[in-house]
Coordinates of C-alpha atoms in Angstrom, one line a residue:
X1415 CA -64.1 40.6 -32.4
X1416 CA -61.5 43.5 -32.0
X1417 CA -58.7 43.7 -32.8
X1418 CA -57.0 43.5 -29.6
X1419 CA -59.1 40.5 -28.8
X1420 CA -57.3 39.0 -31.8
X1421 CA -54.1 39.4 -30.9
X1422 CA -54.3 39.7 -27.4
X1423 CA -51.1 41.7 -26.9
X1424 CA -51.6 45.1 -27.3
X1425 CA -52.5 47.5 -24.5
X1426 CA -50.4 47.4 -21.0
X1427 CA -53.0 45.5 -19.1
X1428 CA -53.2 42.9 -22.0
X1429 CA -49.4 42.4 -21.9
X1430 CA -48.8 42.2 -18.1
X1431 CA -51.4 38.7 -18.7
X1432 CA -50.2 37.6 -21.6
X1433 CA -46.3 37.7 -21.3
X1434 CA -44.4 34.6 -19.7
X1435 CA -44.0 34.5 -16.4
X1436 CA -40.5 35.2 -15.6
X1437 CA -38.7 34.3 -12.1
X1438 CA -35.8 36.1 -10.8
X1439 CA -33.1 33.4 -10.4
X1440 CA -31.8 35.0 -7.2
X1441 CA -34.9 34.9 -5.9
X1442 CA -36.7 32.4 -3.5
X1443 CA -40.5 32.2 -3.0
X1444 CA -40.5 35.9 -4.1
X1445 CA -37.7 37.0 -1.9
X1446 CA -34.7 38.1 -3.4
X1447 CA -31.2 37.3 -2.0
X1448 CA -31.5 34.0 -1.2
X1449 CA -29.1 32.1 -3.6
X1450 CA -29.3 29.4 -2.4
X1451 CA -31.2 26.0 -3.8
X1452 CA -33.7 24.4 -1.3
X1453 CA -32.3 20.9 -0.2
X1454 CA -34.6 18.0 -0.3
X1455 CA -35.6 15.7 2.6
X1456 CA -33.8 13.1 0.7
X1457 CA -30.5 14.9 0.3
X1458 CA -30.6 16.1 3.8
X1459 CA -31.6 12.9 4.6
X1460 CA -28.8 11.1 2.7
X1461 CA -26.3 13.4 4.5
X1462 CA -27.7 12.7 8.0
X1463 CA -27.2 8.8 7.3
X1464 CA -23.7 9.2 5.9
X1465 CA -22.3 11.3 8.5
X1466 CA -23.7 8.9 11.2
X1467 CA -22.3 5.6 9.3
X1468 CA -19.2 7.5 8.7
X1469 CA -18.5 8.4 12.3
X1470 CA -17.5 5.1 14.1
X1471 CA -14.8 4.4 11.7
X1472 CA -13.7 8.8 11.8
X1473 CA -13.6 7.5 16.1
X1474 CA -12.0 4.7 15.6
X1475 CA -9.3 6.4 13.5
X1476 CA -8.6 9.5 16.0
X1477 CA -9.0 7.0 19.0
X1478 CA -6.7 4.1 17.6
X1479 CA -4.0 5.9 15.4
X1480 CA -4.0 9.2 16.0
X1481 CA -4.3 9.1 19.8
X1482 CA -1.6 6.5 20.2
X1483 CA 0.5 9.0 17.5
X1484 CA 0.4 11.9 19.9
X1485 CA 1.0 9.3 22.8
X1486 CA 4.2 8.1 21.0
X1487 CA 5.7 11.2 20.1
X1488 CA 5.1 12.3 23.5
X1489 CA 6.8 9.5 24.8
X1490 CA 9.2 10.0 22.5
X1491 CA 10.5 13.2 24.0
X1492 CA 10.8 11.3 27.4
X1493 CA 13.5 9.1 29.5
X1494 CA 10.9 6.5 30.6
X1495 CA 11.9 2.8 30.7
X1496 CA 9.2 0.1 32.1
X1497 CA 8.9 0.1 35.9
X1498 CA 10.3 3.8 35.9
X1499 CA 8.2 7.2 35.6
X1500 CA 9.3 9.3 32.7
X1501 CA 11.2 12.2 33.2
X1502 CA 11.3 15.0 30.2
X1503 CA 14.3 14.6 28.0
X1504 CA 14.0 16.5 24.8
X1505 CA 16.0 15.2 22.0
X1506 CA 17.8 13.1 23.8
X1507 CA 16.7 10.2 22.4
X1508 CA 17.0 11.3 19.0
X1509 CA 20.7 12.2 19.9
X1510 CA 21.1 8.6 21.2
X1511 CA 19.7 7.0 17.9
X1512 CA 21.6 8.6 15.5
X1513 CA 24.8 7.9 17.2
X1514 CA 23.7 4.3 17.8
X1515 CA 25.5 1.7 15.3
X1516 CA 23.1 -0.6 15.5
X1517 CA 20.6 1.8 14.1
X1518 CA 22.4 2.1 11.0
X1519 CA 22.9 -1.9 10.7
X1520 CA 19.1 -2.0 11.3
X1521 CA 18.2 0.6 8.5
X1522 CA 20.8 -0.8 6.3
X1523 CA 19.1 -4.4 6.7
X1524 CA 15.3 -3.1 6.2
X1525 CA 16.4 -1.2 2.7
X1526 CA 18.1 -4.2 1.5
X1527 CA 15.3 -6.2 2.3
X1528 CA 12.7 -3.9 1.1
X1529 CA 15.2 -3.6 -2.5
X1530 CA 15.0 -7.1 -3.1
X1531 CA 11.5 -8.3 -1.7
X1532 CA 9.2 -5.7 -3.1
X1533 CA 10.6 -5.7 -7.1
X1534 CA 10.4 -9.3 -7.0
X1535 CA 7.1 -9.5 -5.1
X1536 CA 6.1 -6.9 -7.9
X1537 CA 7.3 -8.7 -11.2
X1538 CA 6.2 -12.3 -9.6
X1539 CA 3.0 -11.3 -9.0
X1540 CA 2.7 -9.5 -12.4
X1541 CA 4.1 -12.4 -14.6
X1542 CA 1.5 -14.5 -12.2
X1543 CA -1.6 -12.1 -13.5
X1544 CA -0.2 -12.3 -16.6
X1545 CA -0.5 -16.4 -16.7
X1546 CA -3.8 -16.3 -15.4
X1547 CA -5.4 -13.7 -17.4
X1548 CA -4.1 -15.6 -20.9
X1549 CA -5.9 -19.0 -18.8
X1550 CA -9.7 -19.6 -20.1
X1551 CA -10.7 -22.3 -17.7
X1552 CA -9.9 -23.3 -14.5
X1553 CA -8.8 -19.2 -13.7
X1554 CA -11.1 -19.9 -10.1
X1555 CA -8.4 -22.5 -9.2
X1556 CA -5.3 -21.0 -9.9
X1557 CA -6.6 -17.6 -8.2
X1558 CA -7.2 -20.1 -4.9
X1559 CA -4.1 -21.5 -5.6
X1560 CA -2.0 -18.8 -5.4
X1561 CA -3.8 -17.3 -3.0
X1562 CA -3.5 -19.7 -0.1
X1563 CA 0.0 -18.6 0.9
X1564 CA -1.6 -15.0 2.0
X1565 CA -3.7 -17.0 4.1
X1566 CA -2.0 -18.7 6.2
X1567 CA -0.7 -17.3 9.3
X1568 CA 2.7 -15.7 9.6
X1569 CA 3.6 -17.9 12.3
X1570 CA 2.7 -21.1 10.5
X1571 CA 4.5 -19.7 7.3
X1572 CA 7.7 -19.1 9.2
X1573 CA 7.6 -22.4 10.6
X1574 CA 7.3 -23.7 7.1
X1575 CA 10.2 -21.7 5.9
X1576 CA 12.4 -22.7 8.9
X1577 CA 12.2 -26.0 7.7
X1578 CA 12.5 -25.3 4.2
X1579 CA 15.9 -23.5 5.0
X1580 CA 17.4 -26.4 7.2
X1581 CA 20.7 -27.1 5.8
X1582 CA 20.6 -30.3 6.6
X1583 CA 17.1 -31.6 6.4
X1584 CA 15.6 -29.0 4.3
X1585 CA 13.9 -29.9 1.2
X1586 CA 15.3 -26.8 -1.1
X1587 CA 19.0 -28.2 -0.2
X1588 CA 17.6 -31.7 -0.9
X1589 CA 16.4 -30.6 -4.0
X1590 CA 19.4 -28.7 -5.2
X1591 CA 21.5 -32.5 -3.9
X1592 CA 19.3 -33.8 -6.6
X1593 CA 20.3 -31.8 -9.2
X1594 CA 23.7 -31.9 -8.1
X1595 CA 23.7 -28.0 -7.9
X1596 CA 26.0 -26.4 -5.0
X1597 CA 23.6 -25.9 -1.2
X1598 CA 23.1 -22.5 0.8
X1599 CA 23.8 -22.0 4.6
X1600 CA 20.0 -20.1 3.6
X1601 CA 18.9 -18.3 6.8
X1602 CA 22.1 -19.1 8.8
X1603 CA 24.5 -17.6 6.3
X1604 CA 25.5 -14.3 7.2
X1605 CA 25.4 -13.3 3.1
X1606 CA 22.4 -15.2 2.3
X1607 CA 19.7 -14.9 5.2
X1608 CA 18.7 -11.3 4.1
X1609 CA 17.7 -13.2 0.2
X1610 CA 16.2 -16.1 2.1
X1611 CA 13.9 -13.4 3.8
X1612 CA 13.4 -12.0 0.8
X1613 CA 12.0 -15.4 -0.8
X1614 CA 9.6 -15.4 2.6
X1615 CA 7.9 -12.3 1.4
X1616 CA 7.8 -12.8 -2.5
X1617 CA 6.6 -16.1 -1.5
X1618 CA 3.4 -14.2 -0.2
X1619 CA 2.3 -12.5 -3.8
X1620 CA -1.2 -13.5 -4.3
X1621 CA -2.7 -9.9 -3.0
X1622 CA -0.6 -8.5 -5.6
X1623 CA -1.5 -10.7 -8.2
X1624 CA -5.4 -10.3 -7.7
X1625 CA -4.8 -6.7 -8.2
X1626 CA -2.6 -7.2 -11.7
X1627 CA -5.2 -9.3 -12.6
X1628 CA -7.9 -7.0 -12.2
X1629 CA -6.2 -4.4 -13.7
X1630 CA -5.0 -6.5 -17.1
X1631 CA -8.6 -7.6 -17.3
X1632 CA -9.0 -3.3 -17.7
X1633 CA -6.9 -3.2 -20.9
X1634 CA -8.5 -2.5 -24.0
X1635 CA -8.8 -5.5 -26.0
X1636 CA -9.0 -3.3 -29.1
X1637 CA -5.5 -1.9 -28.3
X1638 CA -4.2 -5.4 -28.0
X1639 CA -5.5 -6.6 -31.4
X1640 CA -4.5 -3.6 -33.2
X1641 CA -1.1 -3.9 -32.3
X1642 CA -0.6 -7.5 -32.8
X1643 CA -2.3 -6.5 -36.5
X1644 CA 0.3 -3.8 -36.9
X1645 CA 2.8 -6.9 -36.1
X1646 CA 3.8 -6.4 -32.5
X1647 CA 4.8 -9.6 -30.5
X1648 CA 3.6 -10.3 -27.1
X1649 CA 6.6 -8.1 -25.2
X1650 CA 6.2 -5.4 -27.6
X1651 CA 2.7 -5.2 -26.4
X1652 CA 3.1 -5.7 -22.7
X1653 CA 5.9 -3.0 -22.8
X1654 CA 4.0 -0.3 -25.3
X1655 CA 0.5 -1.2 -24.5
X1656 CA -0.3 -3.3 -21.1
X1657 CA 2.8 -1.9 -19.0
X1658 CA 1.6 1.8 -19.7
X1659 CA -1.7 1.3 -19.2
X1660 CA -2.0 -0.2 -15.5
X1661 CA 1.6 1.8 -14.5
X1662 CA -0.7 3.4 -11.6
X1663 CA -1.6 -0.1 -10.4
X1664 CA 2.4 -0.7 -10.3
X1665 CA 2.6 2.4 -8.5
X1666 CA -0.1 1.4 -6.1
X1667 CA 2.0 -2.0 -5.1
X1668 CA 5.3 -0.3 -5.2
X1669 CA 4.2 1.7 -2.1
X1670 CA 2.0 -0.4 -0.6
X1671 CA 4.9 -3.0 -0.9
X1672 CA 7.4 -0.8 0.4
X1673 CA 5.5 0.6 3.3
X1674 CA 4.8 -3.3 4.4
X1675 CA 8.8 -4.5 3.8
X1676 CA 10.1 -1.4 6.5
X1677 CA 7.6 -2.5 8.6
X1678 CA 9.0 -6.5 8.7
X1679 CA 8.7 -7.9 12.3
X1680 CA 7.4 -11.4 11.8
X1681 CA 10.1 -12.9 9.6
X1682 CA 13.0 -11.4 12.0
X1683 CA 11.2 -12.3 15.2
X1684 CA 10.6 -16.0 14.2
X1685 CA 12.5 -17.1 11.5
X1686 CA 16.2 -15.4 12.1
X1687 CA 16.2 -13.4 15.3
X1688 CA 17.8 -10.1 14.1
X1689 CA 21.1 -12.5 13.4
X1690 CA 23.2 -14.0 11.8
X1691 CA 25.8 -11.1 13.0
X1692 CA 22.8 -8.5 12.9
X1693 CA 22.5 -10.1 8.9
X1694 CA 18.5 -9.5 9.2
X1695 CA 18.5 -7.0 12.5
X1696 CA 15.1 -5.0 10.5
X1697 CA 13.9 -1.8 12.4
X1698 CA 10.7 -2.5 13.7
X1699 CA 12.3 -6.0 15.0
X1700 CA 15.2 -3.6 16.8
X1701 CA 12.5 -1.6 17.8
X1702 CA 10.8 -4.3 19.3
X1703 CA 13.9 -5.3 21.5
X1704 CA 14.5 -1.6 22.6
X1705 CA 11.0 -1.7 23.8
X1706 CA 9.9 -4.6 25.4
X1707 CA 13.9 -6.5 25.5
X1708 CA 15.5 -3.3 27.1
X1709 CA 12.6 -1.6 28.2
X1710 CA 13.5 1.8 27.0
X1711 CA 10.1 3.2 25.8
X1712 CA 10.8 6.8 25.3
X1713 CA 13.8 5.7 23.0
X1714 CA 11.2 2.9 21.1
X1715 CA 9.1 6.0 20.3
X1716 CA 11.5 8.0 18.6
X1717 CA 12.5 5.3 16.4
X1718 CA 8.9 4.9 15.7
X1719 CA 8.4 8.3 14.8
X1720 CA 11.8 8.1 12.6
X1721 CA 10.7 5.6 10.9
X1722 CA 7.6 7.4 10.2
X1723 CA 9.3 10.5 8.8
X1724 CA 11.4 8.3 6.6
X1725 CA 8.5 6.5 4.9
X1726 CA 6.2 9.8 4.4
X1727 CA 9.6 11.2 2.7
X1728 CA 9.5 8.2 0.4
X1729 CA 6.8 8.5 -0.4
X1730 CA 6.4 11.7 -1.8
X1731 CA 9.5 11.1 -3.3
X1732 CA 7.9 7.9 -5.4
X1733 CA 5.2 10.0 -5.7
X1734 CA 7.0 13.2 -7.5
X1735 CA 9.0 11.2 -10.3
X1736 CA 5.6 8.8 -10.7
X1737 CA 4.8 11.6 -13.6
X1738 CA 7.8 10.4 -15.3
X1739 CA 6.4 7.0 -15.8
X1740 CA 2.7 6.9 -14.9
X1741 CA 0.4 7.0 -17.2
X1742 CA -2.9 8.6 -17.0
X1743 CA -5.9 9.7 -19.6
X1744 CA -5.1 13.6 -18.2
X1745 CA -1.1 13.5 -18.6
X1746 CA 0.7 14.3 -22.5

């Protein structure tokens, strides 16, 4: 045997066999430039599928939000009232709003509202969680428990609360006879029917709850016992440890709960009618009367689209100083 048999890598012809064969990484069944990797059936497959499942709910979203949107703001910009034909107006309407009193009374009574029924709806529902997650049996019932009151329907719910605030015949100024403590005028007291409300939609704080819940069952037990080792007490450790740690779920209901509050109808509709003395007059109640009361739908839309403006603006207000106070693995 020679010696190039031996090694088997000396000569050019021996090399060009012997030597690994290298592929150009641009390169693509021997043609260069094609950069790109192949996709398989099942990707393309996959993609097919999603974009077809995700396209009745893309149709329903242009054909049932953002159609009516334009529609609105169109509308908006018109003089048309029911029976009429609308005639172009411009800003006329938005002229009309802002020098409209009862705008103001209606904002005024939606902020109130949404300042007093979303923090308590917020720390209800979280001292709720909080009950429930220390519970080690019967956690199935009290979930149920407190969530039947999101489950039944606003109409029935206001009728329940009507008769809950009767002065007369209601059972929360029967109970406060009882224990000899001083009665409310409730819904028909021009000072207190804008806190009754309020009760009517921290009443409803099972959604929230389920979402606390979930998120205290996240926390790391480890955390929990290493504090209470170092000797922190239970509020020590829900302000240091469990209050930092699901402050994006707090977020979450903060502006989900706002959103819902300056959208109130149901409560003002049934339960109070706007009154006493314009006491509970929220927006999209006034709205409602300007539209289908007075028939002015041109002016109906402007408020809508108001009202829009004014919640997106919250929003990304909530949503600028939420790095002051929400926590998250990425943040210092």
């Amino acid at each position: 045997m020679t010696t190039q048999e031996q090694t088997g890598s000396t000569g050019p012809g021996a090399s060009r066999s012997a030597a690994p064969h290298r592929r150009d990484p641009g390169s693509r069944n021997g043609r260069r430039g094609a950069g790109v990797r192949p996709r398989s059936a099942l990707a393309r497959s996959q993609s097919r599928w999603g974009r077809l499942l995700a396209a009745p709910a893309v149709v329903g979203f242009a054909v049932f939000t953002v159609g009516p949107m334009i529609a609105s703001l169109v509308i908006g910009s018109t003089n048309w009232s029911i029976g009429t034909n609308p005639t172009w107006a411009g800003t006329e309407n938005y002229e009309a709003i802002f020098a409209d009193p009862r705008f103001y009374a209606s904002l005024k009574a939606t902020f109130l509202y949404a300042l007093l029924a979303v923090p308590g709806t917020v720390i209800v529902a979280f001292l709720v969680a909080t009950l429930m997650h220390q519970v080690r049996r019967g956690r199935g019932f009290f979930r149920t428990v407190f969530y039947l009151p999101v489950l039944v329907p606003p109409v029935a719910s206001a009728v329940l609360w009507l008769w809950l605030f009767d002065p007369t015949a209601g059972l929360l100024n029967s109970a406060l006879r009882m224990l000899h403590l001083p009665t409310s005028q409730w819904i028909y007291g021009e000072s207190s029917a804008l806190p009754s409300i309020s009760l009517v939609a921290i009443w409803g704080f099972g959604n929230m709850a389920l979402i606390f819940l979930a998120a205290l069952q996240g926390v790391p037990r480890e955390l929990m016992e290493a504090a209470e080792v170092d000797g922190a007490g239970p509020l020590r450790r829900t302000w240091n440890i469990t209050l930092p740690i699901i402050s994006p779920i707090i977020l979450f209901n903060l502006i989900t709960g706002f959103i819902a509050a300056v959208q109130n109808f149901d409560s003002a509709y049934i339960i109070t009618n706007g009154g006493p003395n314009d006491a509970t007059l929220f927006y999209v109640f006034y709205l409602y009367t300007k539209a289908f009361t007075d028939g002015q739908l041109g002016y109906a839309s402007a408020m809508a689209w108001i009202l829009f403006v004014v919640i997106v603006a919250i929003t990304v207000v909530v949503f600028r100083t939420s790095r002051y106070w929400v926590y998250s693995e990425g943040s210092k």
